[in-house]
Short mmCIF file of C-alpha atoms and ligand atoms in Angstrom, two decimals:
data_model
loop_
_atom_site.label_atom_id
_atom_site.label_comp_id
_atom_site.label_asym_id
_atom_site.label_seq_id
_atom_site.Cartn_x
_atom_site.Cartn_y
_atom_site.Cartn_z
CA MET H 1 96.94 102.48 87.40
CA HIS H 2 98.82 105.50 86.60
CA THR H 3 102.12 106.91 87.66
CA SER H 4 100.28 110.07 88.69
CA ASP H 5 98.20 108.28 91.33
CA ILE H 6 98.87 109.47 94.86
CA TRP H 7 98.51 106.97 97.58
CA VAL H 8 97.74 106.95 101.29
CA ILE H 9 98.11 103.65 102.73
CA GLY H 10 97.33 103.11 106.53
CA ASN H 11 99.20 100.30 108.09
CA TRP H 12 97.52 99.71 111.41
CA LYS H 13 100.07 96.96 112.44
CA MET H 14 98.54 95.06 115.60
CA ASN H 15 95.94 97.88 116.30
CA PRO H 16 93.33 98.89 117.26
CA ALA H 17 92.15 96.86 120.35
CA THR H 18 88.64 96.35 119.46
CA ILE H 19 86.48 95.96 116.13
CA ALA H 20 84.45 98.87 117.20
CA ASP H 21 87.44 101.07 117.22
CA ALA H 22 88.38 99.54 113.93
CA LYS H 23 85.03 100.50 112.40
CA VAL H 24 85.19 104.08 113.65
CA LEU H 25 88.63 104.42 112.12
CA PHE H 26 87.72 103.03 108.98
CA ASN H 27 84.52 105.02 108.59
CA SER H 28 86.54 108.26 109.23
CA ALA H 29 89.04 107.39 106.47
CA LYS H 30 86.13 106.60 104.23
CA LYS H 31 84.71 109.98 104.80
CA ALA H 32 87.83 111.69 104.19
CA ALA H 33 88.64 109.76 101.13
CA LYS H 34 85.30 110.52 99.78
CA GLN H 35 86.31 114.31 99.52
CA GLN H 36 89.52 113.45 97.71
CA SER H 37 88.36 110.99 95.17
CA GLN H 38 91.59 111.33 93.19
CA VAL H 39 93.79 109.95 96.07
CA LYS H 40 94.08 106.19 96.38
CA VAL H 41 93.32 105.23 100.07
CA ALA H 42 94.07 101.83 101.42
CA ILE H 43 93.91 100.37 104.91
CA ALA H 44 96.18 97.48 105.96
CA ALA H 45 94.15 96.11 109.05
CA PRO H 46 94.60 93.04 111.06
CA TYR H 47 93.48 90.05 109.36
CA VAL H 48 90.46 89.33 111.92
CA TYR H 49 89.08 92.71 111.15
CA VAL H 50 89.01 92.33 107.30
CA SER H 51 85.73 90.50 106.90
CA ASP H 52 83.73 93.23 108.74
CA LEU H 53 85.77 96.03 107.14
CA GLN H 54 84.95 94.85 103.70
CA LYS H 55 81.33 95.61 104.26
CA ILE H 56 81.95 99.03 105.26
CA ALA H 57 84.36 99.46 102.47
CA LYS H 58 81.88 98.47 99.76
CA GLY H 59 81.03 101.45 97.45
CA SER H 60 83.73 103.53 98.94
CA ASN H 61 87.09 104.44 97.63
CA VAL H 62 88.95 102.97 100.45
CA SER H 63 90.51 99.66 99.49
CA LEU H 64 91.69 96.72 101.75
CA ALA H 65 95.31 95.86 102.10
CA ALA H 66 96.95 92.98 104.04
CA GLN H 67 100.03 93.57 106.20
CA ASN H 68 101.56 90.12 105.13
CA ILE H 69 100.82 86.95 103.18
CA HIS H 70 102.46 83.38 103.36
CA GLU H 71 104.75 82.60 100.50
CA THR H 72 102.54 79.68 99.35
CA ALA H 73 98.88 79.29 98.45
CA LEU H 74 97.86 76.55 100.90
CA GLY H 75 99.39 74.03 103.24
CA ALA H 76 100.67 72.96 106.57
CA HIS H 77 101.78 76.43 107.78
CA THR H 78 100.14 77.02 111.26
CA GLY H 79 99.28 80.42 111.97
CA GLU H 80 99.54 81.82 108.49
CA VAL H 81 97.13 83.30 106.01
CA SER H 82 97.38 83.08 102.26
CA ALA H 83 96.91 85.66 99.36
CA LEU H 84 94.18 83.28 98.18
CA MET H 85 92.15 83.61 101.19
CA LEU H 86 92.42 87.32 101.41
CA ARG H 87 91.45 87.78 97.82
CA GLN H 88 88.05 86.43 98.97
CA TYR H 89 87.56 89.23 101.42
CA GLY H 90 87.87 91.84 98.92
CA VAL H 91 91.63 92.49 99.71
CA GLU H 92 93.45 94.20 96.88
CA SER H 93 96.93 94.90 97.89
CA VAL H 94 99.58 93.61 100.56
CA ILE H 95 102.48 95.04 102.32
CA ILE H 96 105.38 92.78 101.72
CA GLY H 97 108.86 93.14 103.51
CA HIS H 98 107.75 95.56 106.05
CA SER H 99 110.90 96.48 108.26
CA GLU H 100 109.15 94.90 111.42
CA ARG H 101 108.82 91.60 109.43
CA ARG H 102 112.54 91.83 108.19
CA ALA H 103 113.52 92.26 111.62
CA ALA H 104 111.74 89.11 112.88
CA GLY H 105 113.84 87.16 110.35
CA GLU H 106 111.95 87.54 106.81
CA THR H 107 114.75 87.48 104.26
CA ASP H 108 114.95 89.01 100.79
CA ALA H 109 114.35 85.74 99.18
CA LYS H 110 111.09 85.01 101.15
CA ILE H 111 110.01 88.57 100.21
CA ALA H 112 110.59 87.77 96.41
CA GLU H 113 108.58 84.59 96.92
CA LYS H 114 105.63 86.57 98.61
CA ILE H 115 105.77 88.93 95.64
CA THR H 116 105.38 86.18 93.19
CA VAL H 117 102.35 84.71 95.13
CA ALA H 118 100.67 88.22 95.45
CA PHE H 119 100.81 88.60 91.51
CA LYS H 120 99.37 84.99 91.08
CA ASN H 121 96.42 85.96 93.30
CA LYS H 122 96.06 89.40 91.96
CA LEU H 123 97.14 91.39 95.00
CA GLN H 124 99.15 94.37 94.30
CA PRO H 125 102.51 94.26 96.19
CA ILE H 126 103.58 97.31 98.31
CA ILE H 127 107.21 96.45 98.80
CA CYS H 128 109.01 98.07 101.74
CA ILE H 129 112.70 98.95 101.38
CA GLY H 130 114.85 101.05 103.48
CA GLU H 131 118.02 101.39 105.42
CA THR H 132 118.35 100.74 109.24
CA ALA H 133 120.86 103.72 109.64
CA ARG H 134 122.15 106.63 107.80
CA ASP H 135 125.93 106.36 107.64
CA ASN H 136 128.28 109.19 106.58
CA ASP H 137 129.69 106.97 103.91
CA ALA H 138 126.36 106.55 102.10
CA GLU H 139 126.27 102.87 102.47
CA PHE H 140 122.53 103.07 102.99
CA TYR H 141 122.22 103.48 99.19
CA SER H 142 123.88 99.98 98.58
CA VAL H 143 121.38 98.57 101.26
CA VAL H 144 118.39 99.90 99.32
CA GLU H 145 119.87 98.91 95.95
CA ALA H 146 120.49 95.31 97.21
CA GLN H 147 116.91 95.18 98.51
CA ILE H 148 115.48 96.20 95.15
CA LYS H 149 117.78 93.75 93.21
CA ALA H 150 116.79 90.86 95.51
CA VAL H 151 113.20 91.09 94.28
CA LEU H 152 113.47 92.02 90.71
CA SER H 153 113.29 88.56 89.32
CA SER H 154 109.92 88.29 90.98
CA ILE H 155 108.48 91.06 89.09
CA PRO H 156 107.78 90.59 85.43
CA LYS H 157 108.79 93.63 83.28
CA THR H 158 105.27 94.17 82.28
CA ARG H 159 103.99 94.50 85.93
CA PHE H 160 106.23 97.21 87.41
CA LYS H 161 103.24 99.49 86.77
CA GLU H 162 101.44 97.33 89.44
CA ILE H 163 103.89 97.41 92.14
CA ILE H 164 104.54 100.12 94.81
CA PHE H 165 107.94 100.54 96.48
CA ALA H 166 107.52 102.13 99.88
CA TYR H 167 110.74 103.69 100.90
CA GLU H 168 110.91 103.59 104.54
CA PRO H 169 114.13 104.40 106.44
CA VAL H 170 113.81 102.12 109.45
CA TRP H 171 115.21 104.66 111.81
CA ALA H 172 112.19 107.00 110.89
CA ILE H 173 109.66 104.30 111.64
CA GLY H 174 107.54 105.05 114.75
CA THR H 175 110.33 107.55 116.09
CA GLY H 176 109.02 110.93 115.16
CA LEU H 177 111.99 111.49 113.02
CA THR H 178 111.74 111.74 109.20
CA ALA H 179 114.25 111.90 106.45
CA SER H 180 114.66 115.58 105.12
CA PRO H 181 112.69 116.25 102.10
CA ALA H 182 116.00 116.52 100.05
CA ASP H 183 117.30 113.03 101.37
CA ILE H 184 113.87 111.55 100.45
CA GLU H 185 113.89 112.99 97.02
CA GLU H 186 117.56 112.03 96.56
CA MET H 187 116.49 108.36 97.43
CA ARG H 188 113.43 108.43 95.13
CA LEU H 189 115.82 109.51 92.32
CA TYR H 190 118.06 106.80 93.25
CA ILE H 191 115.49 104.04 93.43
CA GLN H 192 114.65 105.18 89.79
CA LYS H 193 118.20 104.76 88.77
CA VAL H 194 118.54 101.33 90.09
CA LEU H 195 115.32 100.30 88.29
CA THR H 196 116.66 102.01 85.09
CA ASN H 197 119.91 100.25 85.24
CA GLU H 198 118.50 96.94 86.01
CA VAL H 199 115.26 97.00 83.88
CA ASN H 200 114.82 100.12 81.77
CA ARG H 201 114.13 103.79 81.99
CA GLN H 202 110.23 103.45 80.94
CA THR H 203 109.77 100.85 83.63
CA ALA H 204 111.45 102.97 86.34
CA LEU H 205 109.11 105.95 85.50
CA LYS H 206 106.15 103.72 85.60
CA THR H 207 106.94 102.29 89.18
CA THR H 208 105.07 103.84 92.15
CA ILE H 209 107.27 105.06 94.85
CA ILE H 210 105.84 106.30 98.14
CA TYR H 211 107.47 107.25 101.47
CA GLY H 212 106.92 105.98 105.08
CA GLY H 213 108.34 106.75 108.39
CA SER H 214 106.88 109.18 110.99
CA VAL H 215 104.41 110.80 108.27
CA ASN H 216 101.89 112.84 110.16
CA LYS H 217 99.45 115.63 109.57
CA ASP H 218 101.97 118.44 109.89
CA ASN H 219 104.76 116.96 107.49
CA ALA H 220 102.67 115.35 104.91
CA ALA H 221 102.09 118.42 102.52
CA SER H 222 105.68 119.40 102.35
CA ILE H 223 107.06 116.02 101.79
CA LEU H 224 104.66 115.42 99.00
CA LYS H 225 105.60 118.87 97.52
CA GLU H 226 109.24 118.70 97.92
CA THR H 227 110.14 115.11 97.10
CA GLY H 228 108.17 113.85 94.24
CA MET H 229 107.00 110.90 96.20
CA GLN H 230 103.71 109.52 95.11
CA GLY H 231 102.23 109.18 98.56
CA PHE H 232 102.76 107.61 101.84
CA LEU H 233 102.70 104.43 104.01
CA VAL H 234 101.42 105.66 107.37
CA GLY H 235 101.91 103.75 110.67
CA GLY H 236 101.09 105.69 113.79
CA ALA H 237 99.14 108.51 112.29
CA SER H 238 96.67 106.10 110.59
CA LEU H 239 95.26 105.13 114.16
CA LYS H 240 94.26 108.76 114.72
CA ALA H 241 91.12 109.42 112.71
CA ASN H 242 91.62 113.26 112.44
CA ASP H 243 95.38 113.09 111.64
CA PHE H 244 94.82 110.35 108.96
CA ALA H 245 92.01 112.54 107.49
CA ALA H 246 94.50 115.44 107.30
CA ILE H 247 97.03 113.37 105.51
CA ILE H 248 94.36 112.29 102.74
CA GLU H 249 93.53 115.88 102.47
CA ALA H 250 97.04 116.86 102.05
CA ALA H 251 97.35 114.19 99.45
CA GLY H 252 94.42 115.47 97.56
CA ASN H 253 95.88 118.95 97.59
CA LYS H 254 99.13 118.05 95.86
P1 PGA Q 1 105.15 105.23 111.25
O1 PGA Q 1 105.17 103.82 110.57
O2 PGA Q 1 104.34 106.09 110.39
O3 PGA Q 1 104.51 104.84 112.55
O4 PGA Q 1 106.55 105.76 111.52
C1 PGA Q 1 105.23 103.54 109.28
C2 PGA Q 1 105.38 102.13 108.93
O5 PGA Q 1 105.82 101.36 109.71
O6 PGA Q 1 104.73 101.66 107.89
#
């Protein structure tokens, strides 16, 4: 892994409705990714589709991600899925602390435990951080800082190069609103500053930071160009085959 990698991660959430649609979408991403072999493309599909998608993913440069894991390896946790299980289906990374899960009650402490379990099971953590609102007093910086600090103890110093921080301002998710390129760049620098202060400069520079929140085929190229972000976490647009392909292409042209 290298800091110059550009990531495009599709977060399908609880979509699409059928496995047939999932296969079509995945195949399209695979085709687009083939043309842009320098871009790291991953798809976070619903668990039930993962086994079938693993077969399609074989030999392609699209990897499988999970949308969540439980914070333990096995046990009496009805309805949960563990990192250990996902690993057996070729899943390589996992979104942790998405705002939709935080809104459903997932705490910073749980998120830290999940990061630990992800590392133990060789899943690369994609850690979501971001403020719910932009206030005029810039309190949102403290929100993001607190979210980072809360998980730092679960990341050994030597493993920062394996994690991805996805800065996703919650107000920009699924709303069609995006933070301005200047604001996104400022936040990227701020995240690096927090990591520099809390860990060290070298580690900060090795950590991958991507943007999420209403990324689409029309804004992807300019966000990448103007913010220094190393890619995207894409929700809605990852469900539109052509749009997701265009985002992968924009990432390849960076
Ligand atoms: P969006 O979702 O692209 O639909 O805004 C992003 C996300 O939730 O990761």
